[in-house]
XYZ file of C-alpha atoms in Angstrom:
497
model
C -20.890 -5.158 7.021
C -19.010 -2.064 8.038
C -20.249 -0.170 4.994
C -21.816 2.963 5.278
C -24.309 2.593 2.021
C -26.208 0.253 4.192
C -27.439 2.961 6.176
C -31.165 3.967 5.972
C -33.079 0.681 5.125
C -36.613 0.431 4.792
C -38.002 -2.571 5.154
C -39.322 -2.689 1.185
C -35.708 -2.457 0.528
C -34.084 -5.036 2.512
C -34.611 -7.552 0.065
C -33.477 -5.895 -3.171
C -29.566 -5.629 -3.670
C -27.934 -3.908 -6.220
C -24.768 -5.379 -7.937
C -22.466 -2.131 -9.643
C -20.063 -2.638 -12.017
C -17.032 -0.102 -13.391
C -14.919 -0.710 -16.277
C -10.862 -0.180 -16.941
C -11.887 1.527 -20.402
C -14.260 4.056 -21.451
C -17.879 2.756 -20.762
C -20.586 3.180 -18.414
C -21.198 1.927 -14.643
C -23.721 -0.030 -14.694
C -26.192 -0.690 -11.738
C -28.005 -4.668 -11.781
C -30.518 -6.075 -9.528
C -28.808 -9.166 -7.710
C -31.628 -11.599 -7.709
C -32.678 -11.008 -11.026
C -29.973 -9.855 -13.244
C -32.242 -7.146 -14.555
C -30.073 -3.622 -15.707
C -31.905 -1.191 -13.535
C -29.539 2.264 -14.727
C -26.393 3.376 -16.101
C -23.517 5.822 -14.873
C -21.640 8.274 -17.239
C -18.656 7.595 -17.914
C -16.054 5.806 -16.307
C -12.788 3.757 -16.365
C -11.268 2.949 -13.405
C -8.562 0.507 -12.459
C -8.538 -2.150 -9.727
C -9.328 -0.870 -6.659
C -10.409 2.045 -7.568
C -13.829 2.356 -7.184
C -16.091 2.490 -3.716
C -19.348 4.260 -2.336
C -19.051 7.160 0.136
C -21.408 7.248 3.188
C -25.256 6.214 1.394
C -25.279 8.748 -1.259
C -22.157 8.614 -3.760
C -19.734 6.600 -5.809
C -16.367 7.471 -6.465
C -13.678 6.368 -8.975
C -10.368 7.180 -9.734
C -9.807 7.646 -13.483
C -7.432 5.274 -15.484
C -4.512 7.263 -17.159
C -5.631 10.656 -15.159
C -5.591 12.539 -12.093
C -9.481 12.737 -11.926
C -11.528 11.873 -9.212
C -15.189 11.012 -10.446
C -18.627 11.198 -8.115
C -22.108 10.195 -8.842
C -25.102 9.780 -6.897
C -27.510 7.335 -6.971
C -30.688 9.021 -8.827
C -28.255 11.020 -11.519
C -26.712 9.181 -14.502
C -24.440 12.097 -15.470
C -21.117 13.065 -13.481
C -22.213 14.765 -9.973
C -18.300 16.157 -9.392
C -15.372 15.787 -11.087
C -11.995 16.508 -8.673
C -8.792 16.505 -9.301
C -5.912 15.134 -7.322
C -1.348 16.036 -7.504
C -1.084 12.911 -9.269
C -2.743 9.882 -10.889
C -5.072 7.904 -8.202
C -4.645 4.221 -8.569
C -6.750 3.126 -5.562
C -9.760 4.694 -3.069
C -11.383 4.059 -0.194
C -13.643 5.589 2.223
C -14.342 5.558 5.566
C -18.081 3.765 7.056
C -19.488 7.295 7.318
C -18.160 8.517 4.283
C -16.606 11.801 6.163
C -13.091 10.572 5.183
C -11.558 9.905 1.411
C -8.378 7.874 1.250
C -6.619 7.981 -2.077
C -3.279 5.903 -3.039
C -1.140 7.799 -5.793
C 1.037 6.429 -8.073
C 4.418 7.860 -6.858
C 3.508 6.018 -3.253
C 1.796 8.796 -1.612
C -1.632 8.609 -0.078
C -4.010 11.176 0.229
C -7.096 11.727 2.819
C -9.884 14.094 2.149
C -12.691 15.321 4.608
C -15.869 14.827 2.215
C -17.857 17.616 3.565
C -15.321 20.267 3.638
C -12.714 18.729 0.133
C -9.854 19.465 2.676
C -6.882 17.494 1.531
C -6.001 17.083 5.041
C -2.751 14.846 5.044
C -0.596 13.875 2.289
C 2.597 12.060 2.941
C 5.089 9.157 1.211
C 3.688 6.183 2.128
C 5.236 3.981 -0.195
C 8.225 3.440 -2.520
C 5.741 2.478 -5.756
C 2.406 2.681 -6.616
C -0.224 2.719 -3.661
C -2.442 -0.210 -5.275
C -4.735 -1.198 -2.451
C -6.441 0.893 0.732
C -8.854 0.048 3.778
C -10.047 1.536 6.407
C -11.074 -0.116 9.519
C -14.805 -0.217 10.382
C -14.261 1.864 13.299
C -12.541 4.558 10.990
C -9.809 5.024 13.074
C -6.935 2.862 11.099
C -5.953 3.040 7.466
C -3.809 0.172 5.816
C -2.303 0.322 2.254
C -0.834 -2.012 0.265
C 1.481 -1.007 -2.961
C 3.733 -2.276 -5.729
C 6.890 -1.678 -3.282
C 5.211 -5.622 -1.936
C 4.675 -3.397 1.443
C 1.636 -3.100 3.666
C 1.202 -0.597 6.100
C -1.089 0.177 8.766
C -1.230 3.980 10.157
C -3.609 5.512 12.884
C -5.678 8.233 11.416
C -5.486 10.246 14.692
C -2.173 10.258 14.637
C -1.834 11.262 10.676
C -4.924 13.845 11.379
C -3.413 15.700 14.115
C -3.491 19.049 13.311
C -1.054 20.646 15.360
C 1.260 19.041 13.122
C 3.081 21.214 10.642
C 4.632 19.621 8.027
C 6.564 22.930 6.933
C 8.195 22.958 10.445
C 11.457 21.941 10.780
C 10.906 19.712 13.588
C 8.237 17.946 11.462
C 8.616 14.001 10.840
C 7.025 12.240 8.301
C 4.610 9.696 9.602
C 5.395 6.190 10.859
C 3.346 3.103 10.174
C 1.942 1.260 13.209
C 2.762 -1.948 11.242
C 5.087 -2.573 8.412
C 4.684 -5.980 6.895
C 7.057 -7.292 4.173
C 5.565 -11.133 4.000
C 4.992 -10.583 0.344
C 7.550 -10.719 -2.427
C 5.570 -9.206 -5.382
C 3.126 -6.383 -5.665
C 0.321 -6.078 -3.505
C -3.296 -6.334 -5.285
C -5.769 -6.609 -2.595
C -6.531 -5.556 0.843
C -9.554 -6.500 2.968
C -10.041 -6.083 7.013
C -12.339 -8.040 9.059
C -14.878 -6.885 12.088
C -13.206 -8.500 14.864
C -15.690 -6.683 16.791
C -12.959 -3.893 17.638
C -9.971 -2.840 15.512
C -7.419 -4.313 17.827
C -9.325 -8.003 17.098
C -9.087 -7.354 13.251
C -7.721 -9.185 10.869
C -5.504 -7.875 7.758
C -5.739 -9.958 4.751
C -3.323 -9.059 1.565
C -3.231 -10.757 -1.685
C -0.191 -10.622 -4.166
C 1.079 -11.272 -7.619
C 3.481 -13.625 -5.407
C 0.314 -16.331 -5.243
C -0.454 -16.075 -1.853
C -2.459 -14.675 0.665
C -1.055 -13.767 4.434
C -3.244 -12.855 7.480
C -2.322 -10.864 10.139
C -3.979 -9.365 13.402
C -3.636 -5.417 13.404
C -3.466 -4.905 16.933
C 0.114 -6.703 17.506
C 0.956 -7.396 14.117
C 2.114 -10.991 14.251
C 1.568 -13.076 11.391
C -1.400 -15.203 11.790
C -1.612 -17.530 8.819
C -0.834 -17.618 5.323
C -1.538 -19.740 1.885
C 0.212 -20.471 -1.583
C -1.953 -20.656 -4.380
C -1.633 -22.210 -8.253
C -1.581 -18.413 -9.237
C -1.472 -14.479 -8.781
C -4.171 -13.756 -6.117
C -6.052 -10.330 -7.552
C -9.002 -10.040 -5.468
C -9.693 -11.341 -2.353
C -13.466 -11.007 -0.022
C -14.107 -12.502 3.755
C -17.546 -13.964 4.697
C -19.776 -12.767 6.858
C -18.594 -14.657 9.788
C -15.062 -14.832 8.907
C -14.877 -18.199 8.578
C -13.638 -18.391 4.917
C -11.451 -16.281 2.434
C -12.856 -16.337 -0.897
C -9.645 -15.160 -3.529
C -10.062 -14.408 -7.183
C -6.483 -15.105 -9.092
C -4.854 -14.191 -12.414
C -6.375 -17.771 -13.965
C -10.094 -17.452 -13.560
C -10.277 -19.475 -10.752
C -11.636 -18.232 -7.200
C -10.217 -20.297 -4.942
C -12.251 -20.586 -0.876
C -9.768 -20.969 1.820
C -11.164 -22.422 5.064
C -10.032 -19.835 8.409
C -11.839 -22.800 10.620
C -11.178 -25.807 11.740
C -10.023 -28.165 8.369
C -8.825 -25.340 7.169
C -5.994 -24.671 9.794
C -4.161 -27.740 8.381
C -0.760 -28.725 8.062
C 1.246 -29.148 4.977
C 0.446 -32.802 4.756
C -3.398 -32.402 5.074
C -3.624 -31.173 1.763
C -4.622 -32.828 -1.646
C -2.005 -31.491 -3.316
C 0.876 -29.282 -3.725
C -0.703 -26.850 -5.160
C -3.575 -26.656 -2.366
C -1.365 -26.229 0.578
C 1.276 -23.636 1.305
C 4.321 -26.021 2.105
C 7.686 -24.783 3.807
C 6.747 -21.705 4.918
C 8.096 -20.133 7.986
C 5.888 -18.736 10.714
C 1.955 -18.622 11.004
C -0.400 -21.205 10.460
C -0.506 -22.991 6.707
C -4.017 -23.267 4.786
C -5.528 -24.922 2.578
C -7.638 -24.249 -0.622
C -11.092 -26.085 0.354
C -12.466 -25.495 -2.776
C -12.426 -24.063 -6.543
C -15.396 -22.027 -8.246
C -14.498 -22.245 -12.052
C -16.425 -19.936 -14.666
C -14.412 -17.024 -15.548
C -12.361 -17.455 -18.501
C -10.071 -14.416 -17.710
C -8.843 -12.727 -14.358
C -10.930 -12.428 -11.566
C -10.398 -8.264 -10.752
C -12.825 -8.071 -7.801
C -14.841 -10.272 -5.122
C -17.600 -8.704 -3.105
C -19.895 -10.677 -0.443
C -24.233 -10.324 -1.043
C -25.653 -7.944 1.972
C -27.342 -11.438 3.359
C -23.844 -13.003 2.979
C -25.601 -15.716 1.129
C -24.050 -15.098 -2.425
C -20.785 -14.396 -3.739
C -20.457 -11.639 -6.627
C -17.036 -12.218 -9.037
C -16.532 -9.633 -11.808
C -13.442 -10.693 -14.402
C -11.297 -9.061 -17.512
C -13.923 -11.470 -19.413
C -16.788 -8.747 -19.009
C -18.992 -10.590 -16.776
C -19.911 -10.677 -13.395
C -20.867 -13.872 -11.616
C -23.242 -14.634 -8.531
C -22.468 -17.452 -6.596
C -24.245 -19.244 -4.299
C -21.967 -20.212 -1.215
C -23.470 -23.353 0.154
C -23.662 -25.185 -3.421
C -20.656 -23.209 -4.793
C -22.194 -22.714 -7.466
C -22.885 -19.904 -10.171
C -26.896 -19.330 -10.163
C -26.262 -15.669 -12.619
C -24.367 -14.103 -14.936
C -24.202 -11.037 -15.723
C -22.623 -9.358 -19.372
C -21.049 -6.125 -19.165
C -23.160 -4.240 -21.917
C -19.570 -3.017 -23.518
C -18.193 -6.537 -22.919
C -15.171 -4.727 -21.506
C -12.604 -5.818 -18.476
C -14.841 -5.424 -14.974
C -12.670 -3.904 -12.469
C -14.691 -2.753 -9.678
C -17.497 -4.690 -8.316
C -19.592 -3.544 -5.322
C -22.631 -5.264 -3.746
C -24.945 -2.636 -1.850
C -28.437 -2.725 -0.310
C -30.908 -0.943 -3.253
C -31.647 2.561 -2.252
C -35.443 3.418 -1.991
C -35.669 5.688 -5.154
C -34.119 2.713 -6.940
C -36.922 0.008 -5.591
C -40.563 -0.545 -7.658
C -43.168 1.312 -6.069
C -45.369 -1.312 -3.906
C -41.788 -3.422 -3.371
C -42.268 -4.916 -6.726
C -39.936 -7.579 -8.836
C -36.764 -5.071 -9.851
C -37.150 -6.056 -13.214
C -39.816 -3.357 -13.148
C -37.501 -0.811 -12.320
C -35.666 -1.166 -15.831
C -35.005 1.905 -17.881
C -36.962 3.824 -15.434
C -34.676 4.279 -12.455
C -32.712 7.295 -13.514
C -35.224 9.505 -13.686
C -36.318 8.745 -10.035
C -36.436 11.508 -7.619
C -33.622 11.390 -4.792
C -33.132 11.733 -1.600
C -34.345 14.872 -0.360
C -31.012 15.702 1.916
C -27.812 14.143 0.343
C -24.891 13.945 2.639
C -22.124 16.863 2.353
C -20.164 16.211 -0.394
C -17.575 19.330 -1.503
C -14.618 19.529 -4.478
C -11.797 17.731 -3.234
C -9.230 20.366 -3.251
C -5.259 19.720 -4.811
C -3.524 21.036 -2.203
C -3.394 20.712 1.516
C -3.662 24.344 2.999
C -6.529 25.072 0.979
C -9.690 26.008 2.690
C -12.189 24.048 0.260
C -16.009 24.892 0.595
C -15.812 26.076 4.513
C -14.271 29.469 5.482
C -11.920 28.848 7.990
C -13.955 29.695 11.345
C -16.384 27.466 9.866
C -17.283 23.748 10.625
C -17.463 20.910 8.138
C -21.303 20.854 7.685
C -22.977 17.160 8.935
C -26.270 15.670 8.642
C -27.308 13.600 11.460
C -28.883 10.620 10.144
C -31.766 9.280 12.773
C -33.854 12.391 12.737
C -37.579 12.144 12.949
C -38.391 12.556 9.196
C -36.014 9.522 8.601
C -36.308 7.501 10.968
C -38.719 4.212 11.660
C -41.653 5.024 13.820
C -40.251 2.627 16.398
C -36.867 4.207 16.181
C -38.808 7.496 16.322
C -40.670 6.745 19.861
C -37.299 5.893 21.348
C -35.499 8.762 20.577
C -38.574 11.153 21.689
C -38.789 9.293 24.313
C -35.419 10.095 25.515
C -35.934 13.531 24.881
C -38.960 14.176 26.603
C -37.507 15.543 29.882
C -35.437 17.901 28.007
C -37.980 19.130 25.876
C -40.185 19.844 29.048
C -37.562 21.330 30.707
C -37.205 23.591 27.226
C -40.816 24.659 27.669
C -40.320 26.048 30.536
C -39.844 29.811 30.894
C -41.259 29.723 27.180
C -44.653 31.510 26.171
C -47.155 28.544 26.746
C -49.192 28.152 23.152
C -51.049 25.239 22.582
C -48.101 24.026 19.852
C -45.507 23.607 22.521
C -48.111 21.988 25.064
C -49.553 19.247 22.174
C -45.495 18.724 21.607
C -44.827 17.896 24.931
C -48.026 15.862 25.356
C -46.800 14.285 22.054
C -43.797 12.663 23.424
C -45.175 9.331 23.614
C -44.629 5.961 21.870
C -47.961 5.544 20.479
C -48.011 8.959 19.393
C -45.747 9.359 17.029
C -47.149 6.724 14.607
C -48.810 9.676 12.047
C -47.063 12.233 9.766
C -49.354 14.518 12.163
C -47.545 13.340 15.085
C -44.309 13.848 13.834
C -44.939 17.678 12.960
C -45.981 17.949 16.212
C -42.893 16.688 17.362
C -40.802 18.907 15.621
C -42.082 21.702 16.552
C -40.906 20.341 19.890
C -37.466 20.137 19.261
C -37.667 23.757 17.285
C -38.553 24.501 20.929
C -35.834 23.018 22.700
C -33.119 23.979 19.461
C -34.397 28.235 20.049
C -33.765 27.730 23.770
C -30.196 26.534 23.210
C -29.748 29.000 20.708
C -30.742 31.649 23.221
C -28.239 30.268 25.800
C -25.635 29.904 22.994
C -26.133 33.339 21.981
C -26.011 35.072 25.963
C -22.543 32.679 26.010
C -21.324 34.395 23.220
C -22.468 38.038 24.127
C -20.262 37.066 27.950
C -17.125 36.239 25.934
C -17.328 38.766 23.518
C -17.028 41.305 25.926
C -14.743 39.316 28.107
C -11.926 39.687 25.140
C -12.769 43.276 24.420
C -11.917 43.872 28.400
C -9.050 41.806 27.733
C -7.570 43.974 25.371
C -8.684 47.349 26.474
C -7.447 46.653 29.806
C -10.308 47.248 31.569
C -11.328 43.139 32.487
């Protein structure tokens, strides 16, 4: 949900999950299947503290270093470092946007940083906090980025508004970006951030955890404080459902603690079965109440992270394990031991990618000690050296783009998916034949536009060659365009226009 790395599915893959695991000290991330607990490969090497470890778009992971001002990638079919970048300051939290173009990184001054992916641009870098940026998210419409620090503040900013490049900072009419929202709710550091759908950023929810034991909601298109709970202990880790109809929070004692958003759960003080599962006294928003405990971590819970089916919940702890839950039961069906047996600190819960699942859709377990030396994707997303400084051009000259890949093309693509989008493209592609040499390539691609046609890896060549048709006429028209303006200027400055 909202998560980029579940891009590009095939239907062999939809039932294998993989669980990833990063460490706090020196050791490897380690990749698990979900449903059987069976290692399937190993990343080199990582530590990472809380919250600082995510995917970005389908084909990379990225950590921020413990003690360091590294930034860390891997992709998925390499067990050694992909690219190692390096930041003004110590990271202490990431995040990245759905599509993975953007790269948020909270420093430990207060200052966050965002990075364009394809480019490294460090295109924004401003105070955002007093302390320690310990906790980022973006919306899952990638226009909104909240933070959450050690100052006990959580912010929301607008990304276009950040972005804007007009803006020069070394102006001296230059201000220093505002927060949308400025909540203060909490009284001790902030350790967790998560955002809900809503279906629309204005309809989303905020939810922040702190070492003050509680949790507070609050909707991000006005604001206002929605609801809030107290809790035995420091929440670390917090994780919505699918639905949104419970908040499942890992705390400082081992205990995860599920807090009804529904009905029940919208309780007053006196509704509860104790003091310690009800928020009592608290002004503004609506109190809730723990609805239930899930005990088996002996240490802190560092990180919560939902199954892709939202059918299991994944709980990795300082005691080196990770724990799959099942949500109706509430109870653990796996464990999993860190190999190291050191402090988990970043958990994520992802759909396999293909190279990683057993040929013929196999049991995982297969899969051991052989993934790593699978072959990849054949077209990775755009991924440059995140440069130090803003100003600096990165990989692109500066009359250059950042360089895309647009995912949905024919070689990627489901056949069904396939027919659709040909078939929306057939007028144009006639209409890109004409004027053209007739050869019996363009007239079998036009001919090929067709649902049942494009069921073969024959077909799809054939369509292909269509739209190299219909990309040489635009590039034809692009180039006249060009040729007009280009000596439009040179008039221009001759005096002669």
């Amino acid at each position: 949900r909202g998560n980029a790395c579940v891009h590009e599915l095939t239907t062999s893959s939809m039932q294998h999950q993989v669980v990833l695991l990063a460490s706090g000290t020196e050791a490897p991330v380690t990749a698990w299947d979900l449903n059987t607990g069976t290692h399937l490969t190993s990343y080199k090497t990582n530590a990472s503290p809380r919250n600082g470890f995510c995917c970005v778009g389908r084909d990379y992971l990225l950590a921020a270093q413990t003690g360091k001002d590294a930034l860390q990638f891997w992709t998925w079919h390499k067990d050694q470092v992909l690219q190692r970048s390096f930041a003004m300051e110590r990271i202490m939290s990431v995040a990245a946007t759905t599509d993975g173009t953007l790269i948020a990184g909270g420093g430990a001054s207060g200052a966050v940083y965002v990075w364009e992916a394809g480019s490294g641009r460090l295109l924004r870098s401003w105070a955002a906090h007093y302390k320690a940026v310990t906790a980022l998210a973006f919306t899952p419409c990638s226009g909104m980025l909240v933070t959450g620090a050690e100052d006990t503040l959580v912010h929301a900013w607008v990304l276009a508004e950040l972005l804007d490049s007009s803006l020069d900072p070394s102006s001296p009419a230059f201000t220093a970006p505002q927060p949308l929202h400025a909540w203060s709710d909490h009284t001790l550091p902030i350790t967790s951030i998560v955002l809900g759908a809503g279906g629309s950023a204005a309809a989303a929810i905020v939810v922040s955890a702190s070492l003050d034991r509680s949790v507070i909601l609050h909707r991000l298109s006005d604001g206002a404080l929605l609801a809030r709970v107290a809790l035995p202990a420091a929440a670390l880790s917090v994780a919505l459902d699918a639905g949104e109809h419970a908040l499942y929070v890992g705390s400082s004692d081992g205990t995860i603690y599920e807090v009804s958003l529904v009905g029940d759960g919208a309780a007053s003080a006196s509704g509860g079965n104790s003091a310690a599962d009800v928020a009592v006294g608290t002004a503004g928003g609506t109190v809730l109440r723990v609805a239930a405990r899930m005990s088996s971590h002996s240490r802190a819970v560092n990180a919560l992270a939902m199954s892709v089916d939202a059918e299991h919940l994944v709980s990795a702890s300082d005691d080196g394990s990770a724990i799959v839950w099942d949500l109706r039961s509430r109870q653990p069906v796996r464990s999993i031991q860190s190999p190291a047996k050191v402090p988990v600190t970043g958990l994520l819960v992802l759909p396999t990618p293909t190279h990683l699942v057993p040929s013929g859709g196999g049991s995982a377990a297969s899969a051991s000690g052989r993934s790593g030396s699978r072959q990849g994707p054949k077209r990775l997303q755009p991924l440059a050296p995140l440069t130090k400084y803003t100003g600096m051009p990165g990989s692109v000259q500066p009359w250059e783009s950042t360089p895309v890949i647009l995912d949905g093309s024919v070689a990627d693509m489901a056949p069904a998916s396939v027919a659709t989008v040909l078939a929306a493209h057939r007028s144009a592609l006639q209409h890109a034949a004409v004027g053209l040499a007739a050869s019996p390539v363009a007239a079998a691609a036009i001919d090929a536009m067709s649902v049942d046609a494009v069921t073969s890896p024959e077909d799809r060549v054939t369509a292909l060659e269509a739209e190299l048709v219909f990309a040489k006429r635009q590039a034809a028209e692009y180039k006249a365009l060009h040729a007009q303006l280009l000596a439009f200027a040179s008039g221009a400055l001759t005096g002669t226009a």
